[in-house]
């Protein structure tokens, strides 16, 4: 009897796996929402995040030392009267991402821009943390 | 019955793009009422000029080409998403008024409204006699 239960369970799990694969295949990211890329040079870091559908007012960005947090809420899709929802794959719910930057940044000089559902945040490194070239004197 | 109205086409398409870009399936929400089907697709980075929509033999194909992210002078140190074309096809199993399909892009979300052809209700008077 247990063998039968186990085999049915395995079959169900296989079906669930197939369903998940079908839904998630070939997407530009598969981790947490919203996905984040970070670029940097010795003077500044740039954080880019895909936030389709977001308005500037619905995004909360906070910077503290060498961490940055992006947070917000997307209201869930609800069927109106006489409406059927066939697919609900777009993100809905609360989100919050905290990313550690390669160095502390100056919160006063952070600039965030939203264009076509892509958030770009420019994060200048704090002055005292920047690498300095040391001049070598000849004796 | 309504669940069958939109069926997804296989991604093993015979048609191949010339550009060697990665192709991603955009995440979608699909809603349907008696009068219309509404498709919303996440296409971050795509503006109006980057959208291509076609409906042929009941196959609706949506495509979006996002703007490239400007990263010159920077090194990538952390990465969760990749750059690519968004493309996905759906088989529309309802009669759609092809001339009145509308599409718009806002904040990187493509919205397509497909009005259905609702057959006019005819009242048939049965006369006795």
mmCIF file of N, CA and C in Angstrom, chain B residues 24-114:
data_model
loop_
_atom_site.group_PDB
_atom_site.id
_atom_site.type_symbol
_atom_site.label_atom_id
_atom_site.label_comp_id
_atom_site.label_asym_id
_atom_site.label_seq_id
_atom_site.Cartn_x
_atom_site.Cartn_y
_atom_site.Cartn_z
ATOM 1 N N UNK B 24 13.317 35.879 -24.130
ATOM 2 C CA UNK B 24 12.652 35.548 -22.881
ATOM 3 C C UNK B 24 11.146 35.602 -23.075
ATOM 4 N N UNK B 25 10.430 34.755 -22.309
ATOM 5 C CA UNK B 25 8.972 34.819 -22.307
ATOM 6 C C UNK B 25 8.559 35.830 -21.254
ATOM 7 N N UNK B 26 7.894 36.916 -21.643
ATOM 8 C CA UNK B 26 7.466 37.880 -20.623
ATOM 9 C C UNK B 26 6.403 37.276 -19.722
ATOM 10 N N UNK B 27 6.404 37.666 -18.444
ATOM 11 C CA UNK B 27 5.342 37.227 -17.530
ATOM 12 C C UNK B 27 4.072 37.976 -17.914
ATOM 13 N N UNK B 28 2.953 37.272 -17.926
ATOM 14 C CA UNK B 28 1.700 37.904 -18.355
ATOM 15 C C UNK B 28 0.562 37.701 -17.356
ATOM 16 N N UNK B 29 -0.370 38.648 -17.404
ATOM 17 C CA UNK B 29 -1.678 38.478 -16.772
ATOM 18 C C UNK B 29 -2.676 38.477 -17.931
ATOM 19 N N UNK B 30 -3.614 37.556 -17.910
ATOM 20 C CA UNK B 30 -4.634 37.545 -18.962
ATOM 21 C C UNK B 30 -6.008 37.507 -18.308
ATOM 22 N N UNK B 31 -6.822 38.480 -18.691
ATOM 23 C CA UNK B 31 -8.173 38.569 -18.150
ATOM 24 C C UNK B 31 -9.162 38.546 -19.306
ATOM 25 N N UNK B 32 -10.323 37.985 -19.049
ATOM 26 C CA UNK B 32 -11.321 37.928 -20.104
ATOM 27 C C UNK B 32 -12.714 38.194 -19.568
ATOM 28 N N UNK B 33 -13.448 39.005 -20.337
ATOM 29 C CA UNK B 33 -14.865 39.214 -20.024
ATOM 30 C C UNK B 33 -15.654 38.753 -21.241
ATOM 31 N N UNK B 34 -16.922 38.929 -21.206
ATOM 32 C CA UNK B 34 -17.761 38.534 -22.331
ATOM 33 C C UNK B 34 -17.367 39.297 -23.593
ATOM 34 N N UNK B 35 -16.943 40.541 -23.400
ATOM 35 C CA UNK B 35 -16.680 41.392 -24.554
ATOM 36 C C UNK B 35 -15.237 41.483 -25.012
ATOM 37 N N UNK B 36 -14.276 41.180 -24.133
ATOM 38 C CA UNK B 36 -12.878 41.374 -24.542
ATOM 39 C C UNK B 36 -11.887 40.508 -23.776
ATOM 40 N N UNK B 37 -10.693 40.392 -24.364
ATOM 41 C CA UNK B 37 -9.581 39.702 -23.718
ATOM 42 C C UNK B 37 -8.508 40.765 -23.505
ATOM 43 N N UNK B 38 -7.958 40.842 -22.298
ATOM 44 C CA UNK B 38 -6.901 41.824 -22.014
ATOM 45 C C UNK B 38 -5.633 41.076 -21.599
ATOM 46 N N UNK B 39 -4.548 41.362 -22.309
ATOM 47 C CA UNK B 39 -3.260 40.749 -21.993
ATOM 48 C C UNK B 39 -2.320 41.843 -21.506
ATOM 49 N N UNK B 40 -1.714 41.640 -20.336
ATOM 50 C CA UNK B 40 -0.704 42.572 -19.832
ATOM 51 C C UNK B 40 0.607 41.807 -19.728
ATOM 52 N N UNK B 41 1.665 42.335 -20.328
ATOM 53 C CA UNK B 41 2.947 41.626 -20.345
ATOM 54 C C UNK B 41 4.062 42.503 -19.794
ATOM 55 N N UNK B 42 4.853 41.949 -18.873
ATOM 56 C CA UNK B 42 6.001 42.660 -18.310
ATOM 57 C C UNK B 42 7.102 42.756 -19.364
ATOM 58 N N UNK B 43 7.419 43.975 -19.777
ATOM 59 C CA UNK B 43 8.500 44.166 -20.736
ATOM 60 C C UNK B 43 9.369 45.336 -20.282
ATOM 61 N N UNK B 44 10.090 45.178 -19.166
ATOM 62 C CA UNK B 44 10.897 46.287 -18.658
ATOM 63 C C UNK B 44 11.948 46.739 -19.668
ATOM 64 N N UNK B 45 12.049 48.062 -19.819
ATOM 65 C CA UNK B 45 13.037 48.612 -20.740
ATOM 66 C C UNK B 45 12.518 48.822 -22.153
ATOM 67 N N UNK B 46 11.275 48.391 -22.407
ATOM 68 C CA UNK B 46 10.721 48.495 -23.756
ATOM 69 C C UNK B 46 9.830 49.733 -23.849
ATOM 70 N N UNK B 47 10.078 50.565 -24.882
ATOM 71 C CA UNK B 47 9.210 51.709 -25.128
ATOM 72 C C UNK B 47 8.329 51.361 -26.323
ATOM 73 N N UNK B 48 7.417 52.280 -26.666
ATOM 74 C CA UNK B 48 6.472 52.041 -27.762
ATOM 75 C C UNK B 48 7.159 51.606 -29.056
ATOM 76 N N UNK B 49 8.288 52.240 -29.351
ATOM 77 C CA UNK B 49 8.954 51.948 -30.627
ATOM 78 C C UNK B 49 9.581 50.553 -30.651
ATOM 79 N N UNK B 50 9.725 49.929 -29.506
ATOM 80 C CA UNK B 50 10.340 48.605 -29.467
ATOM 81 C C UNK B 50 9.345 47.457 -29.509
ATOM 82 N N UNK B 51 8.048 47.802 -29.662
ATOM 83 C CA UNK B 51 6.982 46.778 -29.612
ATOM 84 C C UNK B 51 6.598 46.302 -31.013
ATOM 85 N N UNK B 52 6.397 45.018 -31.139
ATOM 86 C CA UNK B 52 5.925 44.442 -32.394
ATOM 87 C C UNK B 52 4.831 43.423 -32.054
ATOM 88 N N UNK B 53 3.657 43.622 -32.635
ATOM 89 C CA UNK B 53 2.535 42.713 -32.345
ATOM 90 C C UNK B 53 1.978 42.194 -33.655
ATOM 91 N N UNK B 54 1.737 40.895 -33.740
ATOM 92 C CA UNK B 54 1.095 40.380 -34.949
ATOM 93 C C UNK B 54 0.033 39.370 -34.589
ATOM 94 N N UNK B 55 -0.993 39.331 -35.408
ATOM 95 C CA UNK B 55 -2.064 38.348 -35.228
ATOM 96 C C UNK B 55 -2.285 37.698 -36.581
ATOM 97 N N UNK B 56 -1.941 36.439 -36.652
ATOM 98 C CA UNK B 56 -2.077 35.738 -37.921
ATOM 99 C C UNK B 56 -2.642 34.360 -37.652
ATOM 100 N N UNK B 57 -3.684 34.031 -38.350
ATOM 101 C CA UNK B 57 -4.362 32.739 -38.190
ATOM 102 C C UNK B 57 -4.600 32.438 -36.712
ATOM 103 N N UNK B 58 -5.117 33.428 -36.005
ATOM 104 C CA UNK B 58 -5.472 33.294 -34.586
ATOM 105 C C UNK B 58 -4.264 33.148 -33.664
ATOM 106 N N UNK B 59 -3.064 33.309 -34.185
ATOM 107 C CA UNK B 59 -1.880 33.274 -33.324
ATOM 108 C C UNK B 59 -1.440 34.716 -33.064
ATOM 109 N N UNK B 60 -1.525 35.118 -31.808
ATOM 110 C CA UNK B 60 -1.089 36.459 -31.430
ATOM 111 C C UNK B 60 0.349 36.360 -30.944
ATOM 112 N N UNK B 61 1.245 37.140 -31.558
ATOM 113 C CA UNK B 61 2.637 37.141 -31.114
ATOM 114 C C UNK B 61 2.992 38.538 -30.645
ATOM 115 N N UNK B 62 3.526 38.618 -29.422
ATOM 116 C CA UNK B 62 3.965 39.908 -28.908
ATOM 117 C C UNK B 62 5.482 39.868 -28.786
ATOM 118 N N UNK B 63 6.104 40.977 -29.175
ATOM 119 C CA UNK B 63 7.561 41.028 -29.107
ATOM 120 C C UNK B 63 7.995 42.404 -28.623
ATOM 121 N N UNK B 64 9.000 42.455 -27.780
ATOM 122 C CA UNK B 64 9.502 43.731 -27.288
ATOM 123 C C UNK B 64 11.019 43.736 -27.250
ATOM 124 N N UNK B 65 11.589 44.797 -27.793
ATOM 125 C CA UNK B 65 13.043 44.944 -27.796
ATOM 126 C C UNK B 65 13.416 46.029 -26.784
ATOM 127 N N UNK B 66 13.998 45.660 -25.644
ATOM 128 C CA UNK B 66 14.318 46.681 -24.636
ATOM 129 C C UNK B 66 15.536 47.512 -25.019
ATOM 130 N N UNK B 67 15.566 48.709 -24.451
ATOM 131 C CA UNK B 67 16.753 49.556 -24.610
ATOM 132 C C UNK B 67 17.889 48.919 -23.826
ATOM 133 N N UNK B 68 19.100 49.007 -24.352
ATOM 134 C CA UNK B 68 20.251 48.451 -23.628
ATOM 135 C C UNK B 68 20.576 49.338 -22.429
ATOM 136 N N UNK B 69 21.036 48.716 -21.357
ATOM 137 C CA UNK B 69 21.410 49.470 -20.158
ATOM 138 C C UNK B 69 22.819 50.030 -20.354
ATOM 139 N N UNK B 70 22.934 51.340 -20.110
ATOM 140 C CA UNK B 70 24.221 52.021 -20.305
ATOM 141 C C UNK B 70 25.164 51.691 -19.137
ATOM 142 N N UNK B 71 26.223 50.939 -19.433
ATOM 143 C CA UNK B 71 27.139 50.545 -18.353
ATOM 144 C C UNK B 71 28.604 50.775 -18.730
ATOM 145 N N UNK B 72 28.803 51.638 -19.717
ATOM 146 C CA UNK B 72 30.184 51.867 -20.136
ATOM 147 C C UNK B 72 30.989 52.506 -19.004
ATOM 148 N N UNK B 73 32.167 52.011 -18.771
ATOM 149 C CA UNK B 73 33.011 52.543 -17.703
ATOM 150 C C UNK B 73 32.782 51.853 -16.360
ATOM 151 N N UNK B 74 31.863 50.886 -16.357
ATOM 152 C CA UNK B 74 31.585 50.149 -15.119
ATOM 153 C C UNK B 74 31.835 48.658 -15.329
ATOM 154 N N UNK B 75 32.172 47.990 -14.260
ATOM 155 C CA UNK B 75 32.270 46.534 -14.305
ATOM 156 C C UNK B 75 31.052 45.954 -13.614
ATOM 157 N N UNK B 76 30.560 44.821 -14.094
ATOM 158 C CA UNK B 76 29.388 44.215 -13.464
ATOM 159 C C UNK B 76 29.830 43.416 -12.249
ATOM 160 N N UNK B 77 29.274 43.721 -11.095
ATOM 161 C CA UNK B 77 29.715 43.012 -9.895
ATOM 162 C C UNK B 77 28.640 42.099 -9.307
ATOM 163 N N UNK B 78 27.396 42.267 -9.765
ATOM 164 C CA UNK B 78 26.322 41.422 -9.242
ATOM 165 C C UNK B 78 25.215 41.384 -10.283
ATOM 166 N N UNK B 79 24.675 40.197 -10.567
ATOM 167 C CA UNK B 79 23.717 40.117 -11.661
ATOM 168 C C UNK B 79 22.597 39.108 -11.411
ATOM 169 N N UNK B 80 21.359 39.585 -11.479
ATOM 170 C CA UNK B 80 20.201 38.689 -11.299
ATOM 171 C C UNK B 80 19.322 38.607 -12.540
ATOM 172 N N UNK B 81 19.455 39.581 -13.452
ATOM 173 C CA UNK B 81 18.661 39.489 -14.677
ATOM 174 C C UNK B 81 19.565 39.726 -15.882
ATOM 175 N N UNK B 82 19.087 39.254 -17.015
ATOM 176 C CA UNK B 82 19.882 39.350 -18.240
ATOM 177 C C UNK B 82 19.136 40.163 -19.292
ATOM 178 N N UNK B 83 19.876 40.606 -20.284
ATOM 179 C CA UNK B 83 19.285 41.365 -21.374
ATOM 180 C C UNK B 83 18.810 40.409 -22.462
ATOM 181 N N UNK B 84 17.644 40.659 -23.019
ATOM 182 C CA UNK B 84 17.162 39.838 -24.122
ATOM 183 C C UNK B 84 15.883 40.395 -24.705
ATOM 184 N N UNK B 85 15.450 39.786 -25.802
ATOM 185 C CA UNK B 85 14.190 40.173 -26.437
ATOM 186 C C UNK B 85 13.056 39.458 -25.703
ATOM 187 N N UNK B 86 11.929 40.129 -25.556
ATOM 188 C CA UNK B 86 10.745 39.475 -24.991
ATOM 189 C C UNK B 86 9.869 38.994 -26.145
ATOM 190 N N UNK B 87 9.504 37.724 -26.107
ATOM 191 C CA UNK B 87 8.594 37.229 -27.154
ATOM 192 C C UNK B 87 7.736 36.090 -26.612
ATOM 193 N N UNK B 88 6.467 36.112 -26.985
ATOM 194 C CA UNK B 88 5.568 35.036 -26.565
ATOM 195 C C UNK B 88 4.379 34.988 -27.523
ATOM 196 N N UNK B 89 3.897 33.797 -27.782
ATOM 197 C CA UNK B 89 2.765 33.634 -28.696
ATOM 198 C C UNK B 89 1.601 32.954 -28.011
ATOM 199 N N UNK B 90 0.405 33.380 -28.395
ATOM 200 C CA UNK B 90 -0.808 32.782 -27.837
ATOM 201 C C UNK B 90 -1.765 32.437 -28.967
ATOM 202 N N UNK B 91 -2.447 31.346 -28.796
ATOM 203 C CA UNK B 91 -3.469 30.977 -29.760
ATOM 204 C C UNK B 91 -4.800 31.490 -29.222
ATOM 205 N N UNK B 92 -5.407 32.394 -29.956
ATOM 206 C CA UNK B 92 -6.653 33.007 -29.495
ATOM 207 C C UNK B 92 -7.833 32.204 -30.042
ATOM 208 N N UNK B 93 -8.482 31.483 -29.147
ATOM 209 C CA UNK B 93 -9.575 30.627 -29.601
ATOM 210 C C UNK B 93 -10.927 31.287 -29.392
ATOM 211 N N UNK B 94 -10.990 32.554 -29.812
ATOM 212 C CA UNK B 94 -12.251 33.289 -29.757
ATOM 213 C C UNK B 94 -12.261 34.164 -31.004
ATOM 214 N N UNK B 95 -13.435 34.555 -31.461
ATOM 215 C CA UNK B 95 -13.496 35.449 -32.628
ATOM 216 C C UNK B 95 -13.197 36.862 -32.173
ATOM 217 N N UNK B 96 -12.096 37.393 -32.711
ATOM 218 C CA UNK B 96 -11.638 38.714 -32.295
ATOM 219 C C UNK B 96 -11.835 39.707 -33.439
ATOM 220 N N UNK B 97 -12.254 40.916 -33.064
ATOM 221 C CA UNK B 97 -12.432 41.986 -34.038
ATOM 222 C C UNK B 97 -11.052 42.570 -34.372
ATOM 223 N N UNK B 98 -10.418 41.989 -35.392
ATOM 224 C CA UNK B 98 -9.026 42.322 -35.734
ATOM 225 C C UNK B 98 -8.756 43.804 -35.957
ATOM 226 N N UNK B 99 -9.774 44.531 -36.466
ATOM 227 C CA UNK B 99 -9.564 45.944 -36.790
ATOM 228 C C UNK B 99 -9.589 46.836 -35.558
ATOM 229 N N UNK B 100 -10.017 46.309 -34.449
ATOM 230 C CA UNK B 100 -10.142 47.160 -33.261
ATOM 231 C C UNK B 100 -9.274 46.727 -32.091
ATOM 232 N N UNK B 101 -8.208 45.993 -32.386
ATOM 233 C CA UNK B 101 -7.271 45.604 -31.337
ATOM 234 C C UNK B 101 -6.476 46.848 -30.954
ATOM 235 N N UNK B 102 -6.322 47.090 -29.648
ATOM 236 C CA UNK B 102 -5.520 48.255 -29.253
ATOM 237 C C UNK B 102 -4.380 47.806 -28.347
ATOM 238 N N UNK B 103 -3.285 48.553 -28.404
ATOM 239 C CA UNK B 103 -2.124 48.210 -27.593
ATOM 240 C C UNK B 103 -1.482 49.476 -27.069
ATOM 241 N N UNK B 104 -0.962 49.413 -25.842
ATOM 242 C CA UNK B 104 -0.245 50.558 -25.287
ATOM 243 C C UNK B 104 0.849 50.053 -24.358
ATOM 244 N N UNK B 105 1.864 50.895 -24.161
ATOM 245 C CA UNK B 105 2.955 50.541 -23.253
ATOM 246 C C UNK B 105 3.063 51.625 -22.193
ATOM 247 N N UNK B 106 3.123 51.216 -20.935
ATOM 248 C CA UNK B 106 3.311 52.188 -19.862
ATOM 249 C C UNK B 106 4.199 51.559 -18.797
ATOM 250 N N UNK B 107 5.219 52.290 -18.400
ATOM 251 C CA UNK B 107 6.153 51.814 -17.366
ATOM 252 C C UNK B 107 6.663 50.400 -17.628
ATOM 253 N N UNK B 108 6.911 50.097 -18.899
ATOM 254 C CA UNK B 108 7.453 48.783 -19.234
ATOM 255 C C UNK B 108 6.452 47.642 -19.183
ATOM 256 N N UNK B 109 5.165 47.969 -19.243
ATOM 257 C CA UNK B 109 4.127 46.930 -19.305
ATOM 258 C C UNK B 109 3.314 47.135 -20.581
ATOM 259 N N UNK B 110 3.249 46.088 -21.401
ATOM 260 C CA UNK B 110 2.464 46.144 -22.632
ATOM 261 C C UNK B 110 1.049 45.672 -22.322
ATOM 262 N N UNK B 111 0.059 46.465 -22.738
ATOM 263 C CA UNK B 111 -1.341 46.069 -22.551
ATOM 264 C C UNK B 111 -2.005 45.953 -23.910
ATOM 265 N N UNK B 112 -2.598 44.794 -24.187
ATOM 266 C CA UNK B 112 -3.301 44.588 -25.453
ATOM 267 C C UNK B 112 -4.758 44.271 -25.140
ATOM 268 N N UNK B 113 -5.657 44.985 -25.817
ATOM 269 C CA UNK B 113 -7.082 44.728 -25.646
ATOM 270 C C UNK B 113 -7.612 44.139 -26.946
ATOM 271 N N UNK B 114 -8.143 42.924 -26.858
ATOM 272 C CA UNK B 114 -8.690 42.234 -28.024
ATOM 273 C C UNK B 114 -10.209 42.170 -27.875
#
